[in-house]
Amino acid sequence: MFVVLSALIVACLDQIVCFGVGPVTSPATFRIGSNDSNILLQGYINITLAYTKVQKPPVVVSIDSATQGGFQVSGYFEKEIESLDLSWKTDWSNSTWNLTFQFAKSENSYNLSGISLLYELDDLPGLRYASNNRSLFSVTIGSYYSCQAEQNIVLNHSTPNPVTVKLTLSQLRVQAFRHGLEPEFNGIMVQCLLDYHLDRVVPIVIGISLAVMIIVALIAFIITSRRNRNISGSSGSGGYQQI
């Protein structure tokens, strides 16, 4: 019993088996470019557009392995700037939406220099542009960035807007300014700070869970032993007659 419970805890923490969790999908994978230079991006991407002045449900776009077929990927490649663009049609708009990841090169390193979204909503006609030009990471050429933890990025509008745009990334791996067409990430993996925190938290959670299970098992053993002892004592004294 103890072994089974331990296995379930570890599996649930790894998101392999967990009651109440729906079918598990894998991260979306996009690759664009040539043998000279290309970009490889993998991860779960969620875009949430929330209305700020009216009571309406938010518009959510989810990109993973199950939905990535509905997205067209293209790119832009120059000596010091590269970008990966995802474009798609939505059910609630006739226009084409576009999500862009832009990378900038500086000497022997590169960074994700900006993320932008071009979109249109039926009740808000006209294309709208939201972006965030804060660098998400910087790594050396030939290495790749990895962040399993969830990252929330707000994309800002240049003018007041009745919609807020939030981009959520998780299980993200990115490599730009790649040479060759290898299907996998190569070079040194650079891990984000959030993952260092998770690497410490997960063993602690597992340790606490196992400690609690051991304590519960000991308490159950003590209670059962005392109960059996009382039963044995009662049955033993039943054979004598008091005079």
CSV table of C-alpha atoms in Angstrom, one decimal:
chain,number,residue,atom,x,y,z
A,1,MET,CA,0.0,0.0,0.0
A,2,PHE,CA,2.8,2.4,0.9
A,3,VAL,CA,4.6,1.7,-2.3
A,4,VAL,CA,1.5,2.3,-4.4
A,5,LEU,CA,0.7,5.6,-2.7
A,6,SER,CA,4.3,6.7,-3.2
A,7,ALA,CA,4.1,5.9,-6.9
A,8,LEU,CA,0.9,7.8,-7.3
A,9,ILE,CA,2.3,10.9,-5.6
A,10,VAL,CA,5.3,10.9,-7.8
A,11,ALA,CA,3.3,10.3,-10.9
A,12,CYS,CA,0.8,13.1,-10.0
A,13,LEU,CA,3.7,15.5,-9.5
A,14,ASP,CA,5.1,14.6,-12.9
A,15,GLN,CA,1.6,15.1,-14.4
A,16,ILE,CA,1.5,11.5,-15.6
A,17,VAL,CA,-1.3,10.2,-13.5
A,18,CYS,CA,-3.6,12.5,-11.5
A,19,PHE,CA,-7.3,12.1,-10.7
A,20,GLY,CA,-9.3,14.9,-12.2
A,21,VAL,CA,-6.8,15.7,-14.9
A,22,GLY,CA,-8.0,15.5,-18.5
A,23,PRO,CA,-6.2,14.0,-21.5
A,24,VAL,CA,-2.6,15.0,-21.5
A,25,THR,CA,-1.3,16.8,-24.6
A,26,SER,CA,2.3,17.5,-25.4
A,27,PRO,CA,3.8,21.0,-26.2
A,28,ALA,CA,3.5,22.4,-29.6
A,29,THR,CA,6.7,22.4,-31.8
A,30,PHE,CA,7.4,25.0,-34.5
A,31,ARG,CA,10.5,25.1,-36.7
A,32,ILE,CA,11.3,27.6,-39.4
A,33,GLY,CA,14.4,28.5,-41.4
A,34,SER,CA,17.1,27.0,-43.5
A,35,ASN,CA,20.3,25.1,-43.0
A,36,ASP,CA,22.2,28.4,-42.6
A,37,SER,CA,20.0,29.7,-39.8
A,38,ASN,CA,16.7,28.5,-38.2
A,39,ILE,CA,14.5,28.8,-35.1
A,40,LEU,CA,13.1,25.9,-33.0
A,41,LEU,CA,10.4,26.7,-30.5
A,42,GLN,CA,8.5,24.3,-28.3
A,43,GLY,CA,6.0,24.8,-25.5
A,44,TYR,CA,2.5,25.4,-24.4
A,45,ILE,CA,1.3,28.8,-25.5
A,46,ASN,CA,-2.0,30.4,-24.2
A,47,ILE,CA,-3.3,33.8,-25.1
A,48,THR,CA,-6.0,35.4,-22.9
A,49,LEU,CA,-7.8,38.5,-23.9
A,50,ALA,CA,-9.9,39.8,-21.0
A,51,TYR,CA,-12.4,42.6,-21.3
A,52,THR,CA,-11.9,45.4,-18.7
A,53,LYS,CA,-15.0,47.5,-19.1
A,54,VAL,CA,-17.8,45.0,-19.9
A,55,GLN,CA,-18.9,41.8,-18.4
A,56,LYS,CA,-17.9,39.3,-21.1
A,57,PRO,CA,-16.0,36.0,-21.0
A,58,PRO,CA,-12.4,36.3,-22.0
A,59,VAL,CA,-11.2,35.1,-25.4
A,60,VAL,CA,-8.6,32.3,-25.0
A,61,VAL,CA,-6.4,30.8,-27.7
A,62,SER,CA,-4.5,27.6,-26.7
A,63,ILE,CA,-1.6,26.3,-28.7
A,64,ASP,CA,-0.3,22.8,-28.1
A,65,SER,CA,0.3,19.6,-30.0
A,66,ALA,CA,-3.4,19.0,-30.5
A,67,THR,CA,-4.1,22.4,-32.0
A,68,GLN,CA,-0.8,23.4,-33.7
A,69,GLY,CA,-2.0,22.1,-37.0
A,70,GLY,CA,-4.3,25.2,-37.3
A,71,PHE,CA,-1.3,27.6,-37.1
A,72,GLN,CA,0.8,28.7,-40.0
A,73,VAL,CA,4.5,29.3,-39.2
A,74,SER,CA,6.8,31.7,-41.1
A,75,GLY,CA,10.0,33.5,-40.2
A,76,TYR,CA,12.2,36.5,-40.9
A,77,PHE,CA,16.0,36.1,-41.0
A,78,GLU,CA,18.7,38.7,-41.0
A,79,LYS,CA,22.3,38.7,-39.7
A,80,GLU,CA,21.4,40.0,-36.2
A,81,ILE,CA,17.5,39.7,-36.1
A,82,GLU,CA,15.3,36.7,-36.5
A,83,SER,CA,11.6,36.2,-35.9
A,84,LEU,CA,9.2,33.3,-35.7
A,85,ASP,CA,5.6,34.2,-36.7
A,86,LEU,CA,2.4,32.2,-36.0
A,87,SER,CA,-0.7,33.2,-38.0
A,88,TRP,CA,-4.2,31.7,-37.8
A,89,LYS,CA,-7.9,32.4,-38.5
A,90,THR,CA,-10.3,32.5,-35.6
A,91,ASP,CA,-14.0,31.5,-35.3
A,92,TRP,CA,-14.9,34.9,-33.9
A,93,SER,CA,-13.0,37.2,-36.4
A,94,ASN,CA,-12.6,37.3,-40.2
A,95,SER,CA,-9.1,38.7,-39.9
A,96,THR,CA,-5.8,36.8,-39.5
A,97,TRP,CA,-4.2,36.9,-36.1
A,98,ASN,CA,-0.4,36.9,-35.8
A,99,LEU,CA,1.9,36.1,-32.8
A,100,THR,CA,5.5,37.0,-33.3
A,101,PHE,CA,8.6,36.0,-31.3
A,102,GLN,CA,11.6,38.3,-32.2
A,103,PHE,CA,15.2,37.4,-31.4
A,104,ALA,CA,18.2,39.7,-31.5
A,105,LYS,CA,21.8,38.8,-31.8
A,106,SER,CA,24.7,40.6,-30.0
A,107,GLU,CA,28.2,39.3,-30.4
A,108,ASN,CA,28.2,35.7,-29.1
A,109,SER,CA,24.7,35.7,-27.5
A,110,TYR,CA,21.1,36.2,-28.5
A,111,ASN,CA,17.9,37.0,-26.6
A,112,LEU,CA,14.2,37.0,-27.0
A,113,SER,CA,13.9,40.7,-27.5
A,114,GLY,CA,10.1,41.0,-28.0
A,115,ILE,CA,6.7,39.3,-28.3
A,116,SER,CA,3.8,40.9,-30.2
A,117,LEU,CA,0.2,40.0,-31.1
A,118,LEU,CA,-1.9,41.4,-33.9
A,119,TYR,CA,-5.6,40.6,-33.5
A,120,GLU,CA,-9.1,41.8,-34.1
A,121,LEU,CA,-12.4,41.1,-32.2
A,122,ASP,CA,-15.9,41.2,-33.7
A,123,ASP,CA,-17.1,43.7,-31.1
A,124,LEU,CA,-13.9,45.8,-31.5
A,125,PRO,CA,-13.4,46.2,-35.2
A,126,GLY,CA,-10.0,47.1,-36.5
A,127,LEU,CA,-6.7,45.4,-36.1
A,128,ARG,CA,-5.1,45.9,-32.7
A,129,TYR,CA,-1.4,45.5,-31.7
A,130,ALA,CA,-0.1,44.5,-28.3
A,131,SER,CA,3.5,43.8,-27.5
A,132,ASN,CA,6.2,43.4,-24.8
A,133,ASN,CA,9.7,44.4,-25.6
A,134,ARG,CA,11.2,43.2,-22.3
A,135,SER,CA,13.9,40.6,-22.9
A,136,LEU,CA,12.8,37.2,-21.6
A,137,PHE,CA,16.2,35.6,-21.6
A,138,SER,CA,19.7,35.8,-23.1
A,139,VAL,CA,21.9,32.8,-23.9
A,140,THR,CA,25.1,32.2,-25.9
A,141,ILE,CA,24.9,31.2,-29.6
A,142,GLY,CA,24.7,27.5,-29.9
A,143,SER,CA,22.8,26.9,-26.7
A,144,TYR,CA,19.1,26.9,-25.9
A,145,TYR,CA,16.7,28.3,-23.3
A,146,SER,CA,14.5,26.0,-21.2
A,147,CYS,CA,11.8,26.9,-18.7
A,148,GLN,CA,9.3,24.3,-17.6
A,149,ALA,CA,7.6,26.7,-15.1
A,150,GLU,CA,4.7,28.8,-16.1
A,151,GLN,CA,5.5,32.3,-17.2
A,152,ASN,CA,2.9,35.1,-17.6
A,153,ILE,CA,3.7,38.0,-19.9
A,154,VAL,CA,1.4,41.0,-20.3
A,155,LEU,CA,1.3,42.4,-23.8
A,156,ASN,CA,0.7,46.2,-23.7
A,157,HIS,CA,-1.1,48.4,-26.1
A,158,SER,CA,0.3,51.8,-27.2
A,159,THR,CA,-3.0,53.5,-26.5
A,160,PRO,CA,-5.8,52.9,-24.0
A,161,ASN,CA,-7.6,49.7,-24.8
A,162,PRO,CA,-10.7,47.9,-23.4
A,163,VAL,CA,-8.9,44.5,-23.6
A,164,THR,CA,-5.9,43.3,-21.7
A,165,VAL,CA,-3.7,40.7,-23.4
A,166,LYS,CA,-1.8,38.0,-21.4
A,167,LEU,CA,0.5,35.4,-22.8
A,168,THR,CA,1.2,32.3,-20.7
A,169,LEU,CA,4.2,30.1,-21.6
A,170,SER,CA,5.1,26.8,-20.0
A,171,GLN,CA,7.4,23.9,-20.8
A,172,LEU,CA,9.1,26.3,-23.1
A,173,ARG,CA,12.3,25.5,-25.0
A,174,VAL,CA,13.7,28.0,-27.6
A,175,GLN,CA,16.8,28.1,-29.8
A,176,ALA,CA,17.4,30.8,-32.4
A,177,PHE,CA,20.3,31.4,-34.8
A,178,ARG,CA,20.7,27.7,-35.2
A,179,HIS,CA,22.9,26.1,-37.9
A,180,GLY,CA,21.8,22.8,-39.4
A,181,LEU,CA,18.4,21.2,-39.5
A,182,GLU,CA,18.7,18.8,-36.6
A,183,PRO,CA,15.2,18.0,-35.3
A,184,GLU,CA,16.2,18.3,-31.6
A,185,PHE,CA,17.7,21.1,-29.5
A,186,ASN,CA,21.4,21.0,-29.3
A,187,GLY,CA,24.2,22.6,-27.3
A,188,ILE,CA,24.0,23.6,-23.7
A,189,MET,CA,20.7,24.0,-22.0
A,190,VAL,CA,20.2,27.3,-20.0
A,191,GLN,CA,17.6,26.8,-17.4
A,192,CYS,CA,15.4,29.7,-16.1
A,193,LEU,CA,15.4,30.8,-12.5
A,194,LEU,CA,11.9,29.6,-11.9
A,195,ASP,CA,12.9,26.0,-12.7
A,196,TYR,CA,15.7,26.2,-10.1
A,197,HIS,CA,13.0,27.1,-7.6
A,198,LEU,CA,10.8,24.1,-8.7
A,199,ASP,CA,13.8,21.8,-8.5
A,200,ARG,CA,14.0,22.6,-4.8
A,201,VAL,CA,10.3,22.6,-4.1
A,202,VAL,CA,9.4,19.2,-5.7
A,203,PRO,CA,11.8,17.1,-3.6
A,204,ILE,CA,10.6,18.9,-0.5
A,205,VAL,CA,6.9,18.2,-1.4
A,206,ILE,CA,7.7,14.5,-2.1
A,207,GLY,CA,9.7,14.3,1.2
A,208,ILE,CA,6.9,15.9,3.2
A,209,SER,CA,4.3,13.6,1.6
A,210,LEU,CA,6.3,10.5,2.3
A,211,ALA,CA,6.9,11.6,6.0
A,212,VAL,CA,3.1,12.2,6.5
A,213,MET,CA,2.4,8.7,5.0
A,214,ILE,CA,4.9,7.1,7.3
A,215,ILE,CA,3.5,8.9,10.4
A,216,VAL,CA,-0.1,7.8,9.4
A,217,ALA,CA,1.1,4.2,8.9
A,218,LEU,CA,2.8,4.2,12.4
A,219,ILE,CA,-0.3,5.6,14.1
A,220,ALA,CA,-2.4,3.0,12.4
A,221,PHE,CA,0.0,0.3,13.4
A,222,ILE,CA,0.0,1.5,17.1
A,223,ILE,CA,-3.8,1.7,17.2
A,224,THR,CA,-4.1,-1.8,15.7
A,225,SER,CA,-1.5,-3.3,18.1
A,226,ARG,CA,-3.2,-1.9,21.1
A,227,ARG,CA,-6.6,-3.1,19.9
A,228,ASN,CA,-5.3,-6.6,19.3
A,229,ARG,CA,-3.6,-6.6,22.8
A,230,ASN,CA,-6.9,-5.5,24.5
A,231,ILE,CA,-8.8,-8.2,22.6
A,232,SER,CA,-6.2,-10.9,23.6
A,233,GLY,CA,-6.3,-9.7,27.3
A,234,SER,CA,-10.1,-9.9,27.4
A,235,SER,CA,-10.2,-13.4,25.9
A,236,GLY,CA,-7.4,-14.6,28.2
A,237,SER,CA,-9.2,-13.5,31.4
A,238,GLY,CA,-12.5,-15.0,30.3
A,239,GLY,CA,-11.4,-18.5,31.2
A,240,TYR,CA,-11.1,-17.8,35.0
A,241,GLN,CA,-13.9,-17.6,37.5
A,242,GLN,CA,-13.7,-15.1,40.3
A,243,ILE,CA,-14.6,-16.5,43.8
